[in-house]
PDB file of C-alpha atoms in Angstrom:
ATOM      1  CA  UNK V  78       1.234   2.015 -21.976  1.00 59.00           C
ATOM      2  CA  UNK V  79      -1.447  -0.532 -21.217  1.00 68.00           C
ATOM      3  CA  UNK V  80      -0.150  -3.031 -23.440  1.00 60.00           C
ATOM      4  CA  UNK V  81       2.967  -3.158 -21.652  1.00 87.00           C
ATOM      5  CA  UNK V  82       2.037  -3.957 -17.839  1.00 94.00           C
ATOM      6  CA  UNK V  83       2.136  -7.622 -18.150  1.00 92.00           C
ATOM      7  CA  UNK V  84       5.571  -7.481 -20.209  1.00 92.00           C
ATOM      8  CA  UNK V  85       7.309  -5.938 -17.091  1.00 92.00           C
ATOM      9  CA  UNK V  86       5.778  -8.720 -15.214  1.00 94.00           C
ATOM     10  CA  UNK V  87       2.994  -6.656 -13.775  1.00 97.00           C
ATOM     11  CA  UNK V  88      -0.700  -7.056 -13.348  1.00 97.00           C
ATOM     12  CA  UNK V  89      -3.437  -4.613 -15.690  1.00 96.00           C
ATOM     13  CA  UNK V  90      -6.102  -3.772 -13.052  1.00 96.00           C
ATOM     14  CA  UNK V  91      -7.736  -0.807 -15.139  1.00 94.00           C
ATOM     15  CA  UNK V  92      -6.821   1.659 -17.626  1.00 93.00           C
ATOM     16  CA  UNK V  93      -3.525   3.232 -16.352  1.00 96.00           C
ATOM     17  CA  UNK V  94      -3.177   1.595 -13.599  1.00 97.00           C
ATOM     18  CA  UNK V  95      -1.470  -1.862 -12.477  1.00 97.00           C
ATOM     19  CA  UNK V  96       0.617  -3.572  -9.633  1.00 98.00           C
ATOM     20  CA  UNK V  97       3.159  -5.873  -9.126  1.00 98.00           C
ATOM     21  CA  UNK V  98       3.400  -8.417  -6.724  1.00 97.00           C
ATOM     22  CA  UNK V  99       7.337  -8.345  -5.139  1.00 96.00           C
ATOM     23  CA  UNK V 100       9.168 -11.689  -4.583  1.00 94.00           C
ATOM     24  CA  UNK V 101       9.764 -12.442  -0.740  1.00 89.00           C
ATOM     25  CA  UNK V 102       6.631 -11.560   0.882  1.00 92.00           C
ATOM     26  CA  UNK V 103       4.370 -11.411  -2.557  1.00 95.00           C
ATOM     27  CA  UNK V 104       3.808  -7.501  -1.312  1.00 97.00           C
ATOM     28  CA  UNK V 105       2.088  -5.412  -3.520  1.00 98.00           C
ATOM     29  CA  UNK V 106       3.092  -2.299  -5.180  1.00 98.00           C
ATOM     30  CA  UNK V 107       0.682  -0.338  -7.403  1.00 98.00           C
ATOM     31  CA  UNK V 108       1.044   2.007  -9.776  1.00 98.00           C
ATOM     32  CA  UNK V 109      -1.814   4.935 -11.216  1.00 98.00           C
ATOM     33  CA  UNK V 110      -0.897   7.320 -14.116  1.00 97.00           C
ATOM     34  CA  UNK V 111      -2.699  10.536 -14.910  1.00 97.00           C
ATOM     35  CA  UNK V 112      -1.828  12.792 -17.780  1.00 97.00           C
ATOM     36  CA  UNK V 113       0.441  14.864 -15.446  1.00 97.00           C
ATOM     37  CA  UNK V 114       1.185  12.578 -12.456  1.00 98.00           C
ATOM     38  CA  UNK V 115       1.873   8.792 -11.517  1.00 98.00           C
ATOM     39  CA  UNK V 116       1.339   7.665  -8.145  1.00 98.00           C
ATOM     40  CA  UNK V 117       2.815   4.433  -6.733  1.00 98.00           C
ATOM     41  CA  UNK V 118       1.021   3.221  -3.985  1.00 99.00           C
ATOM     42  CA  UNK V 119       4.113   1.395  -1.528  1.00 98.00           C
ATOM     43  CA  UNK V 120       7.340   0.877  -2.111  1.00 98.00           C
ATOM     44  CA  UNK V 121       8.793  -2.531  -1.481  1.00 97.00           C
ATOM     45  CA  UNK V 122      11.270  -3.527   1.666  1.00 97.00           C
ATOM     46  CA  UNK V 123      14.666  -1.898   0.637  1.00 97.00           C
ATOM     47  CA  UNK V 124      15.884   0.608  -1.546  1.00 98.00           C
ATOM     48  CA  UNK V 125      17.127  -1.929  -3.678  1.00 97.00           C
ATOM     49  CA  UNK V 126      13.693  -3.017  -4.247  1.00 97.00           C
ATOM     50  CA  UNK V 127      12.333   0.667  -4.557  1.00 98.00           C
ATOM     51  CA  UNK V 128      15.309   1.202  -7.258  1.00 98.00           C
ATOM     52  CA  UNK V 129      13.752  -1.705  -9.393  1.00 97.00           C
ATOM     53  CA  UNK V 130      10.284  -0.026  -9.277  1.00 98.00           C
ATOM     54  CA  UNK V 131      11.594   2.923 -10.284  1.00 98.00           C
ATOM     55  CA  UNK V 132      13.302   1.581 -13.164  1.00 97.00           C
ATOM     56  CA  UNK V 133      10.124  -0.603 -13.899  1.00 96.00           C
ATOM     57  CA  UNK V 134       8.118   2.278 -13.489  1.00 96.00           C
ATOM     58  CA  UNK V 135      10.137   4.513 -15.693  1.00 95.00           C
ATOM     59  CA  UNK V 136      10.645   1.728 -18.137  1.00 94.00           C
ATOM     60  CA  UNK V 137       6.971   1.513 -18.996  1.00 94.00           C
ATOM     61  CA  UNK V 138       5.796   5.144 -18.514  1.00 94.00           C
ATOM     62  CA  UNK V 139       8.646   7.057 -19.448  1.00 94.00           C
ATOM     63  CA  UNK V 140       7.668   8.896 -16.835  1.00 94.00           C
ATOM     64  CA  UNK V 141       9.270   9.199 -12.917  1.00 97.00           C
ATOM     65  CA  UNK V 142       7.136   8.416 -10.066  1.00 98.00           C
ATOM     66  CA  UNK V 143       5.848  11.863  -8.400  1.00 98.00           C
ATOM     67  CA  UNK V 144       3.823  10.987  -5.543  1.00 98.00           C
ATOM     68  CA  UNK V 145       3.723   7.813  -3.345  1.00 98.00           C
ATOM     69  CA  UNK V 146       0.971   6.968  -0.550  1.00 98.00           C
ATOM     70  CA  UNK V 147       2.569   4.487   1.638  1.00 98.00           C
ATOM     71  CA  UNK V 148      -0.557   1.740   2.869  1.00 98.00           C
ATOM     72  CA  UNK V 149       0.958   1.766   6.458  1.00 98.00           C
ATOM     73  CA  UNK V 150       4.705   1.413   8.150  1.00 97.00           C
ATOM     74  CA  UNK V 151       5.101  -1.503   8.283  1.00 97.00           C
ATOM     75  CA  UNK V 152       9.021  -2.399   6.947  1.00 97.00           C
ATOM     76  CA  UNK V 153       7.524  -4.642   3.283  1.00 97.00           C
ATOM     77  CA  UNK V 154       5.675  -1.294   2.355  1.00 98.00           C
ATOM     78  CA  UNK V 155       7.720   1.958   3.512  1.00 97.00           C
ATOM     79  CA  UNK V 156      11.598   0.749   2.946  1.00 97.00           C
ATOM     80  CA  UNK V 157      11.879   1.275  -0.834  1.00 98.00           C
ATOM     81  CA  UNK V 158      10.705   5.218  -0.495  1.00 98.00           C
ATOM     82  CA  UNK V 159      14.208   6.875  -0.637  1.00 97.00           C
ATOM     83  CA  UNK V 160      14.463   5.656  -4.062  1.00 98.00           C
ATOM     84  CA  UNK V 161      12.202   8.146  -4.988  1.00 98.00           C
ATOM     85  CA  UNK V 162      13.521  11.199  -4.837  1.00 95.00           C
ATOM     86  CA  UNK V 163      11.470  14.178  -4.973  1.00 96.00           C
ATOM     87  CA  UNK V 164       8.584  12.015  -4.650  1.00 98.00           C
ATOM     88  CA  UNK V 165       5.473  13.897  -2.724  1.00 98.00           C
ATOM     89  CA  UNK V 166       4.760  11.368   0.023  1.00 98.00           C
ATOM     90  CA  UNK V 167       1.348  10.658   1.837  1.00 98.00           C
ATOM     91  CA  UNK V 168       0.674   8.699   4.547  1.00 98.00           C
ATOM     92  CA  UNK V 169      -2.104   8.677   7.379  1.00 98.00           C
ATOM     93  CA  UNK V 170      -1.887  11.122  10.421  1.00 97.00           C
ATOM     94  CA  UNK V 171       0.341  10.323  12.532  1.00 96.00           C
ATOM     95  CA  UNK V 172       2.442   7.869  10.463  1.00 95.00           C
ATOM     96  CA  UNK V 173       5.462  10.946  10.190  1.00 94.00           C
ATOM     97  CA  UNK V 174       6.240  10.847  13.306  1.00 94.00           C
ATOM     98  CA  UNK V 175       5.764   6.814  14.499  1.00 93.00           C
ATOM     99  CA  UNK V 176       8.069   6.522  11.155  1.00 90.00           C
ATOM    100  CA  UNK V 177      10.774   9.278  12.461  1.00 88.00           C
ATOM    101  CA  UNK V 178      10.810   7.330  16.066  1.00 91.00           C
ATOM    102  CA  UNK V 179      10.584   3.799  15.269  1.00 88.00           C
ATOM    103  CA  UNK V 180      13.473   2.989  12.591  1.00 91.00           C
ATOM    104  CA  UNK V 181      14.727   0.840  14.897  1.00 93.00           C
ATOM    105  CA  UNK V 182      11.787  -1.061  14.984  1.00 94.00           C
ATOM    106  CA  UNK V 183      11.457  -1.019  11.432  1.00 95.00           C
ATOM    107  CA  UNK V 184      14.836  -1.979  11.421  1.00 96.00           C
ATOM    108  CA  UNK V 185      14.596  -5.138  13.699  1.00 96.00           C
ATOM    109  CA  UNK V 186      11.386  -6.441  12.001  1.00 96.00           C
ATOM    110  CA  UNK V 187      13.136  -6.336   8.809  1.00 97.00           C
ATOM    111  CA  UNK V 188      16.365  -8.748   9.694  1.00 97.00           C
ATOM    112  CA  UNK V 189      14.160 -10.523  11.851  1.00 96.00           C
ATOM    113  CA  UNK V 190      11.873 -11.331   8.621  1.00 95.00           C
ATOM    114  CA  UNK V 191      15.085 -11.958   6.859  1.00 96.00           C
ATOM    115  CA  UNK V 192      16.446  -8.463   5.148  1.00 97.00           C
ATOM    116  CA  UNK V 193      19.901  -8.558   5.061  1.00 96.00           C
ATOM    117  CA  UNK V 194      21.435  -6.643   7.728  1.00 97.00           C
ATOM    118  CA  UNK V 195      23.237  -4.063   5.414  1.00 97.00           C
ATOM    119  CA  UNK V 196      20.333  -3.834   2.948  1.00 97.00           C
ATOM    120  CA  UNK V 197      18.011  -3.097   6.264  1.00 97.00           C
ATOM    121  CA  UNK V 198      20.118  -0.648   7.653  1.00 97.00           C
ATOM    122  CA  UNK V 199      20.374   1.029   4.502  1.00 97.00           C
ATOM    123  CA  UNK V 200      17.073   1.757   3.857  1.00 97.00           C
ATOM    124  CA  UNK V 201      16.480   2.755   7.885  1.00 96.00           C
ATOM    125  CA  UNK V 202      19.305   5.481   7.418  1.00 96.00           C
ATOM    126  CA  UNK V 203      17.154   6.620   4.872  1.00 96.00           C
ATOM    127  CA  UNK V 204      13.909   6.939   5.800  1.00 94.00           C
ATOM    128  CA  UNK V 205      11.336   9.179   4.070  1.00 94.00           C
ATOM    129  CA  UNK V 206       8.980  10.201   6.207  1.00 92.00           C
ATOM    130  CA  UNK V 207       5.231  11.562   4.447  1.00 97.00           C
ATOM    131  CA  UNK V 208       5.578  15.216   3.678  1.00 97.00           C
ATOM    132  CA  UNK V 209       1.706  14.986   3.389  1.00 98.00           C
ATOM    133  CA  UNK V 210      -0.723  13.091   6.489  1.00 98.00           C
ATOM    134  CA  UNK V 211      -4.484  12.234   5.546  1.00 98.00           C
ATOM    135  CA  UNK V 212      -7.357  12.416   8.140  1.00 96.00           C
ATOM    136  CA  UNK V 213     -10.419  11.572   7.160  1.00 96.00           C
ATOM    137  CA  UNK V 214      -9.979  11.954   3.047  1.00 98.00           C
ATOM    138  CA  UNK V 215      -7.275  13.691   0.353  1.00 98.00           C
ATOM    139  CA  UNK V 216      -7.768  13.417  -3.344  1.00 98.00           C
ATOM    140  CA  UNK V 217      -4.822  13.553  -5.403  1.00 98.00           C
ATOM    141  CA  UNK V 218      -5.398  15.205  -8.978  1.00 98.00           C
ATOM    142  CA  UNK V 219      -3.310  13.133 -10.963  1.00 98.00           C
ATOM    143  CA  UNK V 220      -4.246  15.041 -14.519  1.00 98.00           C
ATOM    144  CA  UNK V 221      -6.540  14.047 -16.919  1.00 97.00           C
ATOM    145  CA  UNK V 222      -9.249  13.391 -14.954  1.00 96.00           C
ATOM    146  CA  UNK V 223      -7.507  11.174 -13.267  1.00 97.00           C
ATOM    147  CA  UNK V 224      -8.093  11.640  -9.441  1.00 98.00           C
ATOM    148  CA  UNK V 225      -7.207   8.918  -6.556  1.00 98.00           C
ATOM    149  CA  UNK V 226      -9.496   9.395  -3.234  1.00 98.00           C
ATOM    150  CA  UNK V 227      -6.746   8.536  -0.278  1.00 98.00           C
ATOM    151  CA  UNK V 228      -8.654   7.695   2.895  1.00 98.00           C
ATOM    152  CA  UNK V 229      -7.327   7.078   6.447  1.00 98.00           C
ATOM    153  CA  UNK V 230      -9.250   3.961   7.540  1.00 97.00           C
ATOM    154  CA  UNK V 231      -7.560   2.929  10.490  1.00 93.00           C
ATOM    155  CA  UNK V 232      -6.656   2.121  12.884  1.00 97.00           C
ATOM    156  CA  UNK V 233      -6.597  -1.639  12.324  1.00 98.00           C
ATOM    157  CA  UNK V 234      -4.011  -4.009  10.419  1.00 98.00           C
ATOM    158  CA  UNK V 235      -1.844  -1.267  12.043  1.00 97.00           C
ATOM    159  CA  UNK V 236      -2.370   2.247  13.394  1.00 96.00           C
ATOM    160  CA  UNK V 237      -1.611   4.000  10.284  1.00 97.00           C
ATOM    161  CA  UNK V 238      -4.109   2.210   7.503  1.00 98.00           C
ATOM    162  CA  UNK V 239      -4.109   4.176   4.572  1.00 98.00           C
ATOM    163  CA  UNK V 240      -6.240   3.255   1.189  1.00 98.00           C
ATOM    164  CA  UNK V 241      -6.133   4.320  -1.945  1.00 98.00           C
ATOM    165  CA  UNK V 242      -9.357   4.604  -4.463  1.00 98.00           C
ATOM    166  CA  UNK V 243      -9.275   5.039  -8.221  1.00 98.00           C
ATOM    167  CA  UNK V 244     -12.479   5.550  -9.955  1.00 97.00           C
ATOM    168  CA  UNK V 245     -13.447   3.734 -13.122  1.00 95.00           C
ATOM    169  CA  UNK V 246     -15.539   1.075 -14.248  1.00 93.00           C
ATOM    170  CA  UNK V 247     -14.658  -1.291 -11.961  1.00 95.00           C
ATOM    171  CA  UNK V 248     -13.223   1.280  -9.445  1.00 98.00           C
ATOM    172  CA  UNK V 249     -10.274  -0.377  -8.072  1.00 98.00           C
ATOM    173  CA  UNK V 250      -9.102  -0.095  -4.472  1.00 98.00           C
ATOM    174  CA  UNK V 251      -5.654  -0.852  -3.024  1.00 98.00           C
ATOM    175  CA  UNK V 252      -6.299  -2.064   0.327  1.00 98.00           C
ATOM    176  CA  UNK V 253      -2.712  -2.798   1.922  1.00 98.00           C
ATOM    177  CA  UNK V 254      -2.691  -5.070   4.461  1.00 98.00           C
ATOM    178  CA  UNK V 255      -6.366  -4.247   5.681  1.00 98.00           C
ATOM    179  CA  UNK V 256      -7.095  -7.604   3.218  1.00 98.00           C
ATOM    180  CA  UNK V 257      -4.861 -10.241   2.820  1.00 97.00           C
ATOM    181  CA  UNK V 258      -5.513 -13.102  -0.065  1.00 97.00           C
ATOM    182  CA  UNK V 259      -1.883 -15.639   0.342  1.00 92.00           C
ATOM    183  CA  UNK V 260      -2.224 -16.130   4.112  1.00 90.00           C
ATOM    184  CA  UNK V 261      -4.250 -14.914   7.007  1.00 91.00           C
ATOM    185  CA  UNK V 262      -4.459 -11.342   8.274  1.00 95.00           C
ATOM    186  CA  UNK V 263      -1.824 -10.503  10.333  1.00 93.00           C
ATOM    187  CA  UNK V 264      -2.536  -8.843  13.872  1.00 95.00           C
ATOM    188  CA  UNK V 265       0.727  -7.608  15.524  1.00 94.00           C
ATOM    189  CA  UNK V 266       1.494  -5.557  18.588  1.00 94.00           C
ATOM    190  CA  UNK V 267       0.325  -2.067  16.511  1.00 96.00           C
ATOM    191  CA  UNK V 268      -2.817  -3.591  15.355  1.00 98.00           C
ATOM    192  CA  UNK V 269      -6.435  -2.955  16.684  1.00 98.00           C
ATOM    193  CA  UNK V 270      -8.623  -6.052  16.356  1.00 97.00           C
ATOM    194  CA  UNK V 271     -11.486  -4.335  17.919  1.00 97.00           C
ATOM    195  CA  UNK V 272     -11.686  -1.858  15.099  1.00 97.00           C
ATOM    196  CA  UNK V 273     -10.570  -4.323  12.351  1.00 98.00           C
ATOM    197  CA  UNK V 274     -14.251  -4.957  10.643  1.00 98.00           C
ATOM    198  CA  UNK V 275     -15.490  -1.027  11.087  1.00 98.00           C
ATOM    199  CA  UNK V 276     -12.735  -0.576   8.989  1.00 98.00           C
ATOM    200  CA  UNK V 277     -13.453  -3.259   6.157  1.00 98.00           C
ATOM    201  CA  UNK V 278     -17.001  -2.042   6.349  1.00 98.00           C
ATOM    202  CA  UNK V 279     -15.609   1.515   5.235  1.00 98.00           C
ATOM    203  CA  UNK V 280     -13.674  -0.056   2.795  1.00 98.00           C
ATOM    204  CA  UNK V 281     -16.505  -1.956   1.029  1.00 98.00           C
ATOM    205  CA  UNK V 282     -18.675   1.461   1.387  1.00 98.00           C
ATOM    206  CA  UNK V 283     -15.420   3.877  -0.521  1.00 98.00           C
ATOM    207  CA  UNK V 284     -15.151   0.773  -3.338  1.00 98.00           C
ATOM    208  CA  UNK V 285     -18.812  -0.379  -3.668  1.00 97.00           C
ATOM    209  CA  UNK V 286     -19.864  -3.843  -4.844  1.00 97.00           C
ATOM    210  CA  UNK V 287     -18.082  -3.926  -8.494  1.00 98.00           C
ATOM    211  CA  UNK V 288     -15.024  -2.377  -7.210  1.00 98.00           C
ATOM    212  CA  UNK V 289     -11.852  -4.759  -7.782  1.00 98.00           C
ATOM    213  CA  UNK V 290      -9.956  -5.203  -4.339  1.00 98.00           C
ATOM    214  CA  UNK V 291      -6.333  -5.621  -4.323  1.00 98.00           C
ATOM    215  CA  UNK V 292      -4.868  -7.187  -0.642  1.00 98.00           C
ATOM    216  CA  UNK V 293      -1.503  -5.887   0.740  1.00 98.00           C
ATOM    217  CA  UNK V 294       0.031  -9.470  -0.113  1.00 97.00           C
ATOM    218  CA  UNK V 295      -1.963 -11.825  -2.418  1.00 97.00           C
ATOM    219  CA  UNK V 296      -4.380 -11.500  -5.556  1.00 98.00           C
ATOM    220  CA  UNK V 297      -7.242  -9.463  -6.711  1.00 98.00           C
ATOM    221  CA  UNK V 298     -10.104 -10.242  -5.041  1.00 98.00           C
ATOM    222  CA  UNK V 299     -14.101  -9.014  -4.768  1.00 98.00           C
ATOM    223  CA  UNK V 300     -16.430  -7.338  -2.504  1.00 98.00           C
ATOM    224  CA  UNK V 301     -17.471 -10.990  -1.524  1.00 98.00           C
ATOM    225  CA  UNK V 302     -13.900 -12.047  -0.237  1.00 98.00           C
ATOM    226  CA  UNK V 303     -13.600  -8.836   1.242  1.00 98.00           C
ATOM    227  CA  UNK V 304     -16.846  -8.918   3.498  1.00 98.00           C
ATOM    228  CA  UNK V 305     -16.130 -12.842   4.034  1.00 98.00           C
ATOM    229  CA  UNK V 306     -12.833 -11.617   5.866  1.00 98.00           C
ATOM    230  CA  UNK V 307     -14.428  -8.845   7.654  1.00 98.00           C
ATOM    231  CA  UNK V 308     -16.857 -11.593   9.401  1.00 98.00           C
ATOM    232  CA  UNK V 309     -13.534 -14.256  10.062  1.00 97.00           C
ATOM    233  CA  UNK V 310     -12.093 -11.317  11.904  1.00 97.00           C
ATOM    234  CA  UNK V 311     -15.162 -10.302  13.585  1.00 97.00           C
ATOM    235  CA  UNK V 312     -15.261 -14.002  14.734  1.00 97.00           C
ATOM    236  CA  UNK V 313     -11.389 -14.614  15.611  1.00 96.00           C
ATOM    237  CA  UNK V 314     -11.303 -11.069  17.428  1.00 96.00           C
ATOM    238  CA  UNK V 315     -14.862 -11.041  19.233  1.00 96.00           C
ATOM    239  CA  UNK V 316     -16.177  -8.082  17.753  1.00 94.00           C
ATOM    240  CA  UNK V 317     -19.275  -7.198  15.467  1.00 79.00           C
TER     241      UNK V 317
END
């Protein structure tokens, strides 16, 4: 199975697990197999998109997707989840219900970033919403001995930040949009500048100094880039 990541056009981060950066917004998806369990950490911007990681997915492994942890609602990471079906969800508390009130929203930021309308509506209709909400921590028991810490982080890209980390040697963390490598962080109307570096400084504490960092949109990075960022925010926000 490791062999084959880069032959599906994906990126080998560590043993069993890899990620994929998606055309359009160079999002990241992620995936993290366990003897009994894969996880796929976000799910692209329509269900078209989620129906190709699927495939991908099930191309590889031979194996269907069983739970997802969505990074935070924004429409690049959340749209592809109804492609998943019988997928366990997680997301961070209070993401279920923002998610179940705000598909318009989702909606209009998705044509407005250039979804097609139909292919935007689409995936709104059908909306998964997490089943499961992390506060604080949740580790998911993938088999194997393969476990992935989730931990709520937020609020701060948005008010839902949600990061996933897998143990190994290096660990590797999935950061969504909390880092950001191909442009600058992006601080919209849900985010929470103020709070922005607290939460980097968690994130550098859950991964450590080895760990491999992987930003919502761009590629790997260290602990380096990572606290580098933390301090431009600190700076462009006001905040220590």
């Amino acid at each position: 199975m490791d062999a084959s990541w880069e032959e599906f056009g994906w990126e080998r981060l560590g043993h069993g697990v890899g990620r994929r950066r998606l055309p359009g917004w160079d999002a990241t998806v992620a995936l993290v197999v366990g003897a009994d369990a894969v996880l796929l950490y976000d799910t692209g911007s329509t269900l078209r998109e989620g129906a190709e990681v699927r495939a991908q997915a099930q191309a590889m492994l031979g194996r269907r997707v069983t739970h997802i942890a969505l990074s935070h609602p924004h429409f690049d990471h959340v749209l592809g989840t109804a492609a998943f079906s019988g997928a366990q969800v997680y997301g961070a508390v209070g993401v279920r219900e923002l998610l179940r009130r705000g598909a318009d929203e989702l909606h209009t930021s998705a044509v407005r970033h250039g979804v097609g309308e139909h292919d935007a509506a689409e995936a709104v209709d059908a909306l998964v919403a997490p089943q499961h909400e992390v506060c604080g921590e949740w580790t998911v028991d993938l088999g194997g001995g393969r476990e992935v810490l989730l931990a709520d982080v937020g609020p701060a890209h948005s008010g839902h930040d949600l990061v996933a980390v897998v143990p190994g040697s290096p660990a590797v963390v999935l950061c969504g949009d909390l880092v950001e490598e191909s442009g600058e962080p992006q601080a919209g109307s849900d985010a929470f500048p103020s709070r922005w570096p607290a939460s980097l400084d968690r994130l550098l504490a859950l991964g450590g100094e080895d760990a491999v960092y992987v930003p919502g949109h761009g590629a790997v990075v260290d602990a380096a880039f990572v606290r580098d960022q933390r301090e431009q925010l600190a700076v462009r926000f006001g905040v220590s």
